[in-house]
GROMACS .gro file of C-alpha atoms in nm:
model
   75
    1MET     CA    1  -9.339  -9.704  -8.421
    2SER     CA    2  -9.541  -9.663  -8.103
    3PHE     CA    3  -9.483  -9.431  -7.810
    4ALA     CA    4  -9.619  -9.383  -7.461
    5LEU     CA    5  -9.716  -9.024  -7.377
    6ILE     CA    6  -9.652  -8.924  -7.016
    7THR     CA    7  -9.763  -8.596  -6.862
    8GLY     CA    8  -9.599  -8.463  -6.549
    9ALA     CA    9  -9.293  -8.658  -6.658
   10SER     CA   10  -9.022  -8.446  -6.497
   11LYS     CA   11  -9.089  -8.543  -6.134
   12GLY     CA   12  -9.267  -8.781  -5.902
   13ILE     CA   13  -9.505  -9.043  -6.035
   14GLY     CA   14  -9.472  -8.924  -6.395
   15LYS     CA   15  -9.095  -8.964  -6.382
   16ALA     CA   16  -9.128  -9.308  -6.218
   17ILE     CA   17  -9.367  -9.419  -6.493
   18ALA     CA   18  -9.129  -9.289  -6.760
   19MET     CA   19  -8.840  -9.485  -6.610
   20GLU     CA   20  -9.047  -9.804  -6.582
   21LEU     CA   21  -9.161  -9.783  -6.944
   22ALA     CA   22  -8.808  -9.703  -7.058
   23GLN     CA   23  -8.684 -10.020  -6.887
   24ARG     CA   24  -8.940 -10.207  -7.095
   25LYS     CA   25  -8.795 -10.046  -7.410
   26ILE     CA   26  -9.106  -9.839  -7.483
   27ASN     CA   27  -9.037  -9.515  -7.671
   28LEU     CA   28  -9.150  -9.205  -7.485
   29LEU     CA   29  -9.314  -8.867  -7.537
   30LEU     CA   30  -9.256  -8.669  -7.218
   31ILE     CA   31  -9.456  -8.363  -7.122
   32ALA     CA   32  -9.406  -8.127  -6.827
   33ARG     CA   33  -9.352  -7.758  -6.755
   34SER     CA   34  -8.980  -7.766  -6.675
   35THR     CA   35  -8.760  -7.768  -6.985
   36PRO     CA   36  -8.432  -7.827  -6.797
   37LEU     CA   37  -8.574  -8.126  -6.607
   38LEU     CA   38  -8.721  -8.275  -6.926
   39GLU     CA   39  -8.392  -8.229  -7.112
   40GLN     CA   40  -8.197  -8.403  -6.837
   41LEU     CA   41  -8.445  -8.688  -6.800
   42SER     CA   42  -8.458  -8.742  -7.175
   43GLN     CA   43  -8.080  -8.762  -7.203
   44ASP     CA   44  -8.056  -8.997  -6.904
   45ILE     CA   45  -8.317  -9.231  -7.052
   46ILE     CA   46  -8.167  -9.227  -7.402
   47THR     CA   47  -7.821  -9.302  -7.264
   48LYS     CA   48  -7.933  -9.577  -7.027
   49TYR     CA   49  -8.204  -9.750  -7.232
   50ASN     CA   50  -8.127  -9.661  -7.595
   51ILE     CA   51  -8.486  -9.574  -7.689
   52GLU     CA   52  -8.645  -9.279  -7.867
   53VAL     CA   53  -8.746  -8.998  -7.634
   54TYR     CA   54  -8.903  -8.666  -7.728
   55TYR     CA   55  -9.020  -8.399  -7.489
   56LEU     CA   56  -9.245  -8.096  -7.487
   57SER     CA   57  -9.243  -7.825  -7.226
   58VAL     CA   58  -9.597  -7.696  -7.180
   59ASP     CA   59  -9.827  -7.585  -6.898
   60LEU     CA   60 -10.126  -7.817  -6.928
   61SER     CA   61 -10.349  -7.580  -6.730
   62THR     CA   62 -10.374  -7.337  -7.023
   63ASN     CA   63 -10.674  -7.335  -7.255
   64THR     CA   64 -10.469  -7.422  -7.563
   65ALA     CA   65 -10.247  -7.689  -7.409
   66ALA     CA   66 -10.441  -7.993  -7.533
   67GLU     CA   67 -10.441  -7.864  -7.890
   68HIS     CA   68 -10.070  -7.784  -7.866
   69VAL     CA   69  -9.989  -8.135  -7.741
   70TYR     CA   70 -10.205  -8.290  -8.014
   71GLU     CA   71 -10.032  -8.090  -8.289
   72TRP     CA   72  -9.692  -8.181  -8.148
   73CYS     CA   73  -9.781  -8.550  -8.147
   74VAL     CA   74  -9.907  -8.539  -8.505
   75GLN     CA   75  -9.581  -8.383  -8.623
   0.00000   0.00000   0.00000
């Protein structure tokens, strides 16, 4: 099963991209700093589009963020 990974997914352009891909029935991996916003967006997308959505709350400006995202994706 394939997924699209979107960073900055909780607001703005990232959120708009997530919604567009969800409409196309593409499963999503959402990444942003705000857990509450990611939780809400994930639930909204799952309910409306019936796709798989997983999210990770992480600050991508940290030195270990890329490794953390990679490990999460592999799991």
